Amino acid sequence: MEHTKHLFRAGLLMVALALGLVFGRHFTLPDTFGDEGYYRAASRLEFMALPLVHGGTESCKECHEKEHAAHAGDRHASVPCEVCHAPVADHVKDGKKIEGKENEMPANPSQRLCSLCHLKLAARPKTFSQIVPHDHLLELDAIEAGQPVPDRSCLLCHPPHSPNQGN
């Protein structure tokens, strides 16, 4: 038995470590953690208190019925307005247009934005419209080899609110 002291010490150390982890977890977990799942339940209230930034397509429809109707039947019907345009909070507050910004609705017309969905990737379905922007523009003789892809190049042929027209 004289050669088992190290085993006793190792066992004691493991028990102390386990107790430290159990008690440490108790003191470090937030009060509402685990009440409604594997997260802090109070975080929902914190997120609900944040200001609304994105309103979704329906919030745009109230004032932009014509654009909404034109957009409803095209290939981009499932893409919310705020993907290309600024968030609704930049344009409307408390149901009214922000004074001085009545005619302002910034959009991101870059080919980089279009490429987020339309850049050719092996993982995308073959039926989805995909291109390699540089190769596509070379085929159309829109640019020369070695020339960079112009930022607004997609919009020259493909109007975003009616993309079917450009095909």
Short mmCIF file of N, CA and C in Angstrom, two decimals:
data_model
loop_
_atom_site.label_atom_id
_atom_site.label_comp_id
_atom_site.label_asym_id
_atom_site.label_seq_id
_atom_site.Cartn_x
_atom_site.Cartn_y
_atom_site.Cartn_z
N MET A 1 0.80 -1.21 0.00
CA MET A 1 0.00 0.00 0.00
C MET A 1 0.84 1.26 0.00
N GLU A 2 2.14 1.12 0.31
CA GLU A 2 2.94 2.33 0.40
C GLU A 2 3.19 2.96 -0.96
N HIS A 3 3.02 2.22 -2.04
CA HIS A 3 3.25 2.77 -3.38
C HIS A 3 1.96 3.27 -4.03
N THR A 4 0.90 3.45 -3.28
CA THR A 4 -0.38 3.91 -3.84
C THR A 4 -0.71 5.35 -3.47
N LYS A 5 0.22 6.04 -2.80
CA LYS A 5 -0.04 7.43 -2.41
C LYS A 5 -0.32 8.30 -3.64
N HIS A 6 0.41 8.08 -4.71
CA HIS A 6 0.22 8.89 -5.92
C HIS A 6 -1.16 8.68 -6.54
N LEU A 7 -1.70 7.47 -6.42
CA LEU A 7 -3.04 7.20 -6.94
C LEU A 7 -4.09 7.93 -6.10
N PHE A 8 -3.89 7.92 -4.78
CA PHE A 8 -4.81 8.63 -3.90
C PHE A 8 -4.79 10.13 -4.21
N ARG A 9 -3.60 10.70 -4.40
CA ARG A 9 -3.48 12.12 -4.70
C ARG A 9 -4.12 12.46 -6.05
N ALA A 10 -3.91 11.61 -7.04
CA ALA A 10 -4.50 11.84 -8.37
C ALA A 10 -6.02 11.77 -8.28
N GLY A 11 -6.54 10.79 -7.52
CA GLY A 11 -7.99 10.68 -7.35
C GLY A 11 -8.57 11.89 -6.64
N LEU A 12 -7.87 12.34 -5.60
CA LEU A 12 -8.31 13.52 -4.86
C LEU A 12 -8.30 14.76 -5.76
N LEU A 13 -7.27 14.87 -6.58
CA LEU A 13 -7.17 15.99 -7.51
C LEU A 13 -8.31 15.96 -8.52
N MET A 14 -8.67 14.79 -9.01
CA MET A 14 -9.77 14.66 -9.98
C MET A 14 -11.11 15.01 -9.34
N VAL A 15 -11.33 14.59 -8.11
CA VAL A 15 -12.56 14.92 -7.39
C VAL A 15 -12.64 16.43 -7.18
N ALA A 16 -11.52 17.05 -6.78
CA ALA A 16 -11.49 18.50 -6.58
C ALA A 16 -11.77 19.23 -7.90
N LEU A 17 -11.20 18.75 -8.99
CA LEU A 17 -11.42 19.35 -10.31
C LEU A 17 -12.89 19.23 -10.71
N ALA A 18 -13.49 18.06 -10.51
CA ALA A 18 -14.90 17.86 -10.85
C ALA A 18 -15.79 18.78 -10.02
N LEU A 19 -15.53 18.88 -8.73
CA LEU A 19 -16.31 19.78 -7.87
C LEU A 19 -16.12 21.23 -8.31
N GLY A 20 -14.91 21.60 -8.67
CA GLY A 20 -14.64 22.96 -9.15
C GLY A 20 -15.42 23.26 -10.41
N LEU A 21 -15.49 22.31 -11.32
CA LEU A 21 -16.25 22.51 -12.56
C LEU A 21 -17.75 22.63 -12.29
N VAL A 22 -18.28 21.78 -11.43
CA VAL A 22 -19.71 21.83 -11.12
C VAL A 22 -20.08 23.15 -10.45
N PHE A 23 -19.31 23.53 -9.43
CA PHE A 23 -19.61 24.79 -8.73
C PHE A 23 -19.31 25.99 -9.62
N GLY A 24 -18.24 25.92 -10.39
CA GLY A 24 -17.90 27.02 -11.30
C GLY A 24 -18.98 27.24 -12.33
N ARG A 25 -19.52 26.16 -12.85
CA ARG A 25 -20.61 26.26 -13.84
C ARG A 25 -21.82 26.92 -13.20
N HIS A 26 -22.11 26.55 -11.98
CA HIS A 26 -23.27 27.12 -11.28
C HIS A 26 -23.14 28.64 -11.14
N PHE A 27 -21.95 29.12 -10.83
CA PHE A 27 -21.76 30.55 -10.60
C PHE A 27 -21.55 31.35 -11.89
N THR A 28 -21.19 30.70 -12.98
CA THR A 28 -20.94 31.44 -14.23
C THR A 28 -22.13 31.44 -15.18
N LEU A 29 -23.07 30.52 -15.01
CA LEU A 29 -24.23 30.50 -15.91
C LEU A 29 -25.19 31.63 -15.57
N PRO A 30 -25.72 32.32 -16.58
CA PRO A 30 -26.72 33.37 -16.32
C PRO A 30 -27.98 32.76 -15.67
N ASP A 31 -28.72 33.60 -14.95
CA ASP A 31 -29.90 33.13 -14.21
C ASP A 31 -30.92 32.42 -15.08
N THR A 32 -31.19 32.94 -16.26
CA THR A 32 -32.28 32.39 -17.07
C THR A 32 -31.80 31.35 -18.08
N PHE A 33 -30.53 30.94 -18.00
CA PHE A 33 -30.03 29.94 -18.94
C PHE A 33 -30.73 28.61 -18.71
N GLY A 34 -31.24 28.03 -19.76
CA GLY A 34 -31.89 26.73 -19.68
C GLY A 34 -33.36 26.77 -19.34
N ASP A 35 -33.93 27.95 -19.07
CA ASP A 35 -35.35 28.03 -18.72
C ASP A 35 -36.24 27.59 -19.87
N GLU A 36 -35.86 27.95 -21.09
CA GLU A 36 -36.71 27.65 -22.25
C GLU A 36 -35.94 26.94 -23.35
N GLY A 37 -34.84 26.35 -23.02
CA GLY A 37 -34.01 25.69 -24.01
C GLY A 37 -32.55 25.94 -23.69
N TYR A 38 -31.70 25.60 -24.60
CA TYR A 38 -30.26 25.72 -24.35
C TYR A 38 -29.78 27.11 -24.73
N TYR A 39 -30.32 28.12 -24.10
CA TYR A 39 -29.93 29.51 -24.30
C TYR A 39 -30.42 30.32 -23.11
N ARG A 40 -30.04 31.59 -23.06
CA ARG A 40 -30.45 32.48 -21.97
C ARG A 40 -31.80 33.08 -22.34
N ALA A 41 -32.84 32.73 -21.63
CA ALA A 41 -34.20 33.16 -21.96
C ALA A 41 -34.35 34.67 -21.95
N ALA A 42 -33.64 35.38 -21.09
CA ALA A 42 -33.74 36.84 -21.01
C ALA A 42 -33.20 37.51 -22.27
N SER A 43 -32.40 36.80 -23.06
CA SER A 43 -31.85 37.41 -24.27
C SER A 43 -32.95 37.75 -25.28
N ARG A 44 -34.04 37.02 -25.26
CA ARG A 44 -35.16 37.33 -26.17
C ARG A 44 -35.70 38.72 -25.90
N LEU A 45 -35.85 39.07 -24.63
CA LEU A 45 -36.35 40.40 -24.28
C LEU A 45 -35.37 41.49 -24.69
N GLU A 46 -34.08 41.21 -24.57
CA GLU A 46 -33.07 42.18 -24.99
C GLU A 46 -33.14 42.42 -26.49
N PHE A 47 -33.31 41.35 -27.26
CA PHE A 47 -33.41 41.49 -28.71
C PHE A 47 -34.70 42.21 -29.10
N MET A 48 -35.78 41.96 -28.37
CA MET A 48 -37.05 42.63 -28.66
C MET A 48 -36.96 44.13 -28.39
N ALA A 49 -36.09 44.54 -27.48
CA ALA A 49 -35.95 45.96 -27.14
C ALA A 49 -35.10 46.72 -28.16
N LEU A 50 -34.37 46.00 -29.01
CA LEU A 50 -33.55 46.67 -30.03
C LEU A 50 -34.45 47.36 -31.05
N PRO A 51 -34.00 48.46 -31.62
CA PRO A 51 -34.83 49.15 -32.62
C PRO A 51 -35.00 48.31 -33.88
N LEU A 52 -36.17 48.41 -34.48
CA LEU A 52 -36.47 47.69 -35.72
C LEU A 52 -35.68 48.33 -36.85
N VAL A 53 -34.98 47.53 -37.61
CA VAL A 53 -34.18 48.03 -38.73
C VAL A 53 -34.75 47.55 -40.05
N HIS A 54 -35.00 46.25 -40.14
CA HIS A 54 -35.53 45.66 -41.37
C HIS A 54 -37.03 45.42 -41.22
N GLY A 55 -37.79 45.84 -42.21
CA GLY A 55 -39.24 45.70 -42.13
C GLY A 55 -39.81 44.62 -43.02
N GLY A 56 -39.03 44.15 -43.98
CA GLY A 56 -39.51 43.13 -44.90
C GLY A 56 -40.28 43.73 -46.06
N THR A 57 -40.55 42.91 -47.04
CA THR A 57 -41.19 43.34 -48.28
C THR A 57 -42.57 43.95 -48.04
N GLU A 58 -43.32 43.41 -47.10
CA GLU A 58 -44.67 43.92 -46.85
C GLU A 58 -44.66 45.36 -46.36
N SER A 59 -43.64 45.75 -45.61
CA SER A 59 -43.58 47.13 -45.14
C SER A 59 -43.32 48.09 -46.30
N CYS A 60 -42.65 47.64 -47.34
CA CYS A 60 -42.39 48.50 -48.52
C CYS A 60 -43.64 48.61 -49.39
N LYS A 61 -44.43 47.53 -49.39
CA LYS A 61 -45.62 47.46 -50.25
C LYS A 61 -46.62 48.58 -49.95
N GLU A 62 -46.70 49.02 -48.70
CA GLU A 62 -47.66 50.05 -48.32
C GLU A 62 -47.54 51.31 -49.16
N CYS A 63 -46.31 51.72 -49.48
CA CYS A 63 -46.10 52.95 -50.25
C CYS A 63 -45.68 52.68 -51.70
N HIS A 64 -45.12 51.51 -51.95
CA HIS A 64 -44.57 51.21 -53.27
C HIS A 64 -45.34 50.06 -53.92
N GLU A 65 -46.64 50.24 -54.07
CA GLU A 65 -47.49 49.18 -54.62
C GLU A 65 -47.12 48.82 -56.05
N LYS A 66 -46.82 49.84 -56.86
CA LYS A 66 -46.49 49.60 -58.27
C LYS A 66 -45.23 48.73 -58.39
N GLU A 67 -44.19 49.08 -57.65
CA GLU A 67 -42.94 48.32 -57.68
C GLU A 67 -43.16 46.91 -57.14
N HIS A 68 -43.96 46.81 -56.09
CA HIS A 68 -44.24 45.50 -55.48
C HIS A 68 -44.97 44.60 -56.47
N ALA A 69 -45.96 45.15 -57.18
CA ALA A 69 -46.72 44.36 -58.15
C ALA A 69 -45.83 43.91 -59.30
N ALA A 70 -44.96 44.79 -59.78
CA ALA A 70 -44.06 44.43 -60.89
C ALA A 70 -43.07 43.36 -60.44
N HIS A 71 -42.66 43.44 -59.22
CA HIS A 71 -41.65 42.53 -58.67
C HIS A 71 -42.24 41.17 -58.29
N ALA A 72 -43.54 41.14 -58.03
CA ALA A 72 -44.20 39.93 -57.51
C ALA A 72 -44.11 38.73 -58.45
N GLY A 73 -44.11 38.95 -59.75
CA GLY A 73 -44.12 37.82 -60.67
C GLY A 73 -42.78 37.49 -61.29
N ASP A 74 -41.71 38.18 -60.90
CA ASP A 74 -40.43 37.92 -61.55
C ASP A 74 -39.57 36.94 -60.76
N ARG A 75 -38.40 36.66 -61.30
CA ARG A 75 -37.50 35.69 -60.68
C ARG A 75 -37.01 36.12 -59.30
N HIS A 76 -37.01 37.41 -59.05
CA HIS A 76 -36.53 37.91 -57.77
C HIS A 76 -37.65 38.13 -56.76
N ALA A 77 -38.81 37.56 -56.99
CA ALA A 77 -39.96 37.77 -56.10
C ALA A 77 -39.67 37.32 -54.67
N SER A 78 -38.84 36.32 -54.49
CA SER A 78 -38.55 35.83 -53.14
C SER A 78 -37.43 36.60 -52.45
N VAL A 79 -36.82 37.55 -53.16
CA VAL A 79 -35.73 38.34 -52.59
C VAL A 79 -36.31 39.60 -51.96
N PRO A 80 -36.16 39.80 -50.65
CA PRO A 80 -36.70 41.00 -50.00
C PRO A 80 -36.07 42.28 -50.55
N CYS A 81 -36.84 43.35 -50.54
CA CYS A 81 -36.38 44.65 -51.06
C CYS A 81 -35.07 45.08 -50.40
N GLU A 82 -34.94 44.79 -49.11
CA GLU A 82 -33.80 45.29 -48.34
C GLU A 82 -32.49 44.57 -48.65
N VAL A 83 -32.54 43.54 -49.47
CA VAL A 83 -31.29 42.91 -49.89
C VAL A 83 -30.52 43.86 -50.80
N CYS A 84 -31.23 44.52 -51.71
CA CYS A 84 -30.59 45.45 -52.65
C CYS A 84 -30.69 46.90 -52.19
N HIS A 85 -31.79 47.24 -51.54
CA HIS A 85 -32.01 48.61 -51.07
C HIS A 85 -31.60 48.70 -49.60
N ALA A 86 -31.54 49.92 -49.11
CA ALA A 86 -31.18 50.14 -47.70
C ALA A 86 -32.29 49.61 -46.79
N PRO A 87 -31.99 49.36 -45.52
CA PRO A 87 -33.03 48.93 -44.58
C PRO A 87 -34.14 49.96 -44.48
N VAL A 88 -35.35 49.49 -44.21
CA VAL A 88 -36.51 50.37 -44.14
C VAL A 88 -36.33 51.46 -43.07
N ALA A 89 -35.57 51.18 -42.03
CA ALA A 89 -35.35 52.17 -40.96
C ALA A 89 -34.60 53.40 -41.46
N ASP A 90 -33.88 53.28 -42.58
CA ASP A 90 -33.19 54.44 -43.16
C ASP A 90 -34.15 55.34 -43.93
N HIS A 91 -35.35 54.86 -44.19
CA HIS A 91 -36.29 55.52 -45.09
C HIS A 91 -37.59 55.92 -44.38
N VAL A 92 -38.02 55.09 -43.41
CA VAL A 92 -39.30 55.29 -42.72
C VAL A 92 -39.11 55.16 -41.22
N LYS A 93 -39.80 56.03 -40.48
CA LYS A 93 -39.78 55.93 -39.02
C LYS A 93 -41.20 56.16 -38.51
N ASP A 94 -41.68 55.29 -37.66
CA ASP A 94 -43.03 55.37 -37.09
C ASP A 94 -44.10 55.46 -38.18
N GLY A 95 -43.91 54.72 -39.27
CA GLY A 95 -44.91 54.67 -40.35
C GLY A 95 -44.90 55.87 -41.28
N LYS A 96 -43.96 56.79 -41.11
CA LYS A 96 -43.89 57.97 -41.97
C LYS A 96 -42.49 58.09 -42.55
N LYS A 97 -42.43 58.66 -43.77
CA LYS A 97 -41.12 58.87 -44.38
C LYS A 97 -40.32 59.85 -43.55
N ILE A 98 -39.04 59.60 -43.42
CA ILE A 98 -38.17 60.48 -42.66
C ILE A 98 -38.01 61.78 -43.43
N GLU A 99 -38.24 62.89 -42.75
CA GLU A 99 -38.18 64.20 -43.40
C GLU A 99 -36.79 64.43 -43.99
N GLY A 100 -36.78 64.90 -45.23
CA GLY A 100 -35.53 65.14 -45.93
C GLY A 100 -35.05 63.93 -46.70
N LYS A 101 -35.68 62.78 -46.49
CA LYS A 101 -35.27 61.55 -47.18
C LYS A 101 -36.43 60.99 -48.00
N GLU A 102 -37.39 61.84 -48.36
CA GLU A 102 -38.59 61.38 -49.07
C GLU A 102 -38.24 60.69 -50.39
N ASN A 103 -37.27 61.24 -51.11
CA ASN A 103 -36.93 60.68 -52.43
C ASN A 103 -35.64 59.87 -52.39
N GLU A 104 -35.16 59.59 -51.20
CA GLU A 104 -33.93 58.83 -51.06
C GLU A 104 -34.23 57.38 -50.74
N MET A 105 -33.77 56.49 -51.54
CA MET A 105 -33.81 55.07 -51.19
C MET A 105 -32.59 54.44 -51.83
N PRO A 106 -31.46 54.49 -51.11
CA PRO A 106 -30.22 53.99 -51.70
C PRO A 106 -30.32 52.52 -52.07
N ALA A 107 -29.67 52.18 -53.15
CA ALA A 107 -29.61 50.79 -53.60
C ALA A 107 -28.15 50.42 -53.80
N ASN A 108 -27.88 49.15 -53.78
CA ASN A 108 -26.53 48.65 -54.01
C ASN A 108 -26.52 48.01 -55.40
N PRO A 109 -26.11 48.76 -56.43
CA PRO A 109 -26.19 48.24 -57.79
C PRO A 109 -24.94 47.47 -58.24
N SER A 110 -24.12 47.01 -57.33
CA SER A 110 -22.85 46.41 -57.72
C SER A 110 -23.02 44.98 -58.21
N GLN A 111 -22.12 44.58 -59.10
CA GLN A 111 -22.14 43.20 -59.58
C GLN A 111 -21.73 42.25 -58.46
N ARG A 112 -21.05 42.76 -57.44
CA ARG A 112 -20.71 41.92 -56.29
C ARG A 112 -21.97 41.44 -55.57
N LEU A 113 -22.96 42.31 -55.48
CA LEU A 113 -24.22 41.93 -54.85
C LEU A 113 -24.92 40.84 -55.68
N CYS A 114 -24.98 41.03 -56.98
CA CYS A 114 -25.59 40.03 -57.85
C CYS A 114 -24.84 38.70 -57.75
N SER A 115 -23.51 38.79 -57.61
CA SER A 115 -22.68 37.58 -57.55
C SER A 115 -22.90 36.78 -56.27
N LEU A 116 -23.42 37.40 -55.23
CA LEU A 116 -23.69 36.64 -54.02
C LEU A 116 -24.62 35.46 -54.31
N CYS A 117 -25.56 35.67 -55.23
CA CYS A 117 -26.50 34.60 -55.58
C CYS A 117 -26.18 33.94 -56.92
N HIS A 118 -25.62 34.70 -57.85
CA HIS A 118 -25.50 34.20 -59.22
C HIS A 118 -24.10 33.79 -59.64
N LEU A 119 -23.11 33.88 -58.76
CA LEU A 119 -21.77 33.42 -59.09
C LEU A 119 -21.80 31.90 -59.22
N LYS A 120 -21.18 31.38 -60.27
CA LYS A 120 -21.24 29.94 -60.54
C LYS A 120 -20.54 29.17 -59.42
N LEU A 121 -21.30 28.27 -58.82
CA LEU A 121 -20.78 27.39 -57.77
C LEU A 121 -21.28 25.97 -58.02
N ALA A 122 -20.44 25.00 -57.81
CA ALA A 122 -20.82 23.61 -58.04
C ALA A 122 -21.96 23.18 -57.12
N ALA A 123 -22.07 23.79 -55.96
CA ALA A 123 -23.09 23.40 -54.98
C ALA A 123 -24.49 23.90 -55.33
N ARG A 124 -24.59 24.85 -56.24
CA ARG A 124 -25.91 25.40 -56.60
C ARG A 124 -26.59 24.48 -57.60
N PRO A 125 -27.93 24.47 -57.59
CA PRO A 125 -28.65 23.65 -58.57
C PRO A 125 -28.34 24.12 -59.99
N LYS A 126 -28.26 23.19 -60.91
CA LYS A 126 -27.95 23.52 -62.32
C LYS A 126 -29.03 24.40 -62.94
N THR A 127 -30.25 24.34 -62.42
CA THR A 127 -31.35 25.13 -62.98
C THR A 127 -31.31 26.59 -62.54
N PHE A 128 -30.46 26.91 -61.56
CA PHE A 128 -30.37 28.28 -61.05
C PHE A 128 -29.44 29.08 -61.95
N SER A 129 -29.82 30.32 -62.27
CA SER A 129 -29.00 31.18 -63.13
C SER A 129 -27.66 31.46 -62.47
N GLN A 130 -26.59 30.97 -63.10
CA GLN A 130 -25.25 31.14 -62.56
C GLN A 130 -24.30 31.59 -63.66
N ILE A 131 -23.36 32.45 -63.30
CA ILE A 131 -22.37 32.89 -64.27
C ILE A 131 -21.03 33.10 -63.58
N VAL A 132 -19.99 33.16 -64.39
CA VAL A 132 -18.70 33.69 -63.97
C VAL A 132 -18.67 35.07 -64.62
N PRO A 133 -18.82 36.15 -63.83
CA PRO A 133 -19.02 37.48 -64.40
C PRO A 133 -18.03 37.86 -65.50
N HIS A 134 -16.75 37.61 -65.30
CA HIS A 134 -15.75 37.99 -66.29
C HIS A 134 -15.96 37.23 -67.60
N ASP A 135 -16.17 35.91 -67.50
CA ASP A 135 -16.40 35.09 -68.70
C ASP A 135 -17.68 35.50 -69.41
N HIS A 136 -18.71 35.79 -68.65
CA HIS A 136 -20.00 36.19 -69.21
C HIS A 136 -19.86 37.48 -70.02
N LEU A 137 -19.15 38.46 -69.47
CA LEU A 137 -18.95 39.73 -70.17
C LEU A 137 -18.03 39.57 -71.38
N LEU A 138 -17.08 38.65 -71.32
CA LEU A 138 -16.23 38.37 -72.48
C LEU A 138 -17.05 37.78 -73.62
N GLU A 139 -17.95 36.85 -73.30
CA GLU A 139 -18.82 36.24 -74.32
C GLU A 139 -19.69 37.29 -75.01
N LEU A 140 -20.10 38.29 -74.26
CA LEU A 140 -20.97 39.34 -74.80
C LEU A 140 -20.17 40.48 -75.45
N ASP A 141 -18.85 40.34 -75.48
CA ASP A 141 -17.96 41.39 -75.99
C ASP A 141 -18.17 42.72 -75.26
N ALA A 142 -18.53 42.65 -74.00
CA ALA A 142 -18.74 43.85 -73.20
C ALA A 142 -17.43 44.37 -72.60
N ILE A 143 -16.47 43.46 -72.43
CA ILE A 143 -15.14 43.83 -71.95
C ILE A 143 -14.11 43.05 -72.75
N GLU A 144 -12.86 43.45 -72.62
CA GLU A 144 -11.76 42.74 -73.27
C GLU A 144 -11.04 41.90 -72.23
N ALA A 145 -10.32 40.88 -72.70
CA ALA A 145 -9.58 40.00 -71.79
C ALA A 145 -8.64 40.82 -70.92
N GLY A 146 -8.59 40.50 -69.65
CA GLY A 146 -7.73 41.19 -68.71
C GLY A 146 -8.35 42.43 -68.10
N GLN A 147 -9.45 42.88 -68.66
CA GLN A 147 -10.13 44.07 -68.14
C GLN A 147 -10.97 43.67 -66.92
N PRO A 148 -11.01 44.50 -65.86
CA PRO A 148 -11.83 44.15 -64.70
C PRO A 148 -13.33 44.26 -65.01
N VAL A 149 -14.12 43.56 -64.23
CA VAL A 149 -15.58 43.60 -64.40
C VAL A 149 -16.09 44.93 -63.83
N PRO A 150 -16.77 45.74 -64.66
CA PRO A 150 -17.31 47.01 -64.16
C PRO A 150 -18.35 46.76 -63.06
N ASP A 151 -18.41 47.66 -62.11
CA ASP A 151 -19.25 47.45 -60.93
C ASP A 151 -20.74 47.36 -61.25
N ARG A 152 -21.25 48.16 -62.17
CA ARG A 152 -22.69 48.15 -62.47
C ARG A 152 -23.01 47.33 -63.72
N SER A 153 -22.13 46.44 -64.11
CA SER A 153 -22.27 45.74 -65.39
C SER A 153 -23.54 44.90 -65.49
N CYS A 154 -24.01 44.30 -64.43
CA CYS A 154 -25.21 43.46 -64.49
C CYS A 154 -26.44 44.27 -64.89
N LEU A 155 -26.52 45.51 -64.37
CA LEU A 155 -27.70 46.34 -64.59
C LEU A 155 -27.82 46.84 -66.03
N LEU A 156 -26.76 46.75 -66.80
CA LEU A 156 -26.83 47.20 -68.19
C LEU A 156 -27.80 46.33 -69.00
N CYS A 157 -27.87 45.06 -68.68
CA CYS A 157 -28.75 44.14 -69.42
C CYS A 157 -29.90 43.58 -68.57
N HIS A 158 -29.73 43.56 -67.28
CA HIS A 158 -30.71 42.91 -66.39
C HIS A 158 -31.30 43.91 -65.40
N PRO A 159 -32.47 44.49 -65.71
CA PRO A 159 -33.11 45.38 -64.73
C PRO A 159 -33.50 44.56 -63.49
N PRO A 160 -33.09 44.98 -62.30
CA PRO A 160 -33.32 44.16 -61.12
C PRO A 160 -34.79 43.93 -60.77
N HIS A 161 -35.68 44.87 -61.12
CA HIS A 161 -37.10 44.68 -60.81
C HIS A 161 -37.81 43.85 -61.87
N SER A 162 -37.16 43.59 -62.98
CA SER A 162 -37.73 42.71 -64.01
C SER A 162 -36.58 42.01 -64.72
N PRO A 163 -35.89 41.10 -64.04
CA PRO A 163 -34.69 40.48 -64.58
C PRO A 163 -34.96 39.62 -65.82
N ASN A 164 -36.20 39.17 -66.01
CA ASN A 164 -36.52 38.34 -67.18
C ASN A 164 -36.33 39.10 -68.48
N GLN A 165 -36.47 40.42 -68.45
CA GLN A 165 -36.34 41.22 -69.66
C GLN A 165 -34.94 41.16 -70.24
N GLY A 166 -33.94 40.98 -69.40
CA GLY A 166 -32.57 41.02 -69.86
C GLY A 166 -32.08 39.72 -70.46
N ASN A 167 -32.84 38.66 -70.39
CA ASN A 167 -32.37 37.35 -70.88
C ASN A 167 -32.64 37.15 -72.34
#
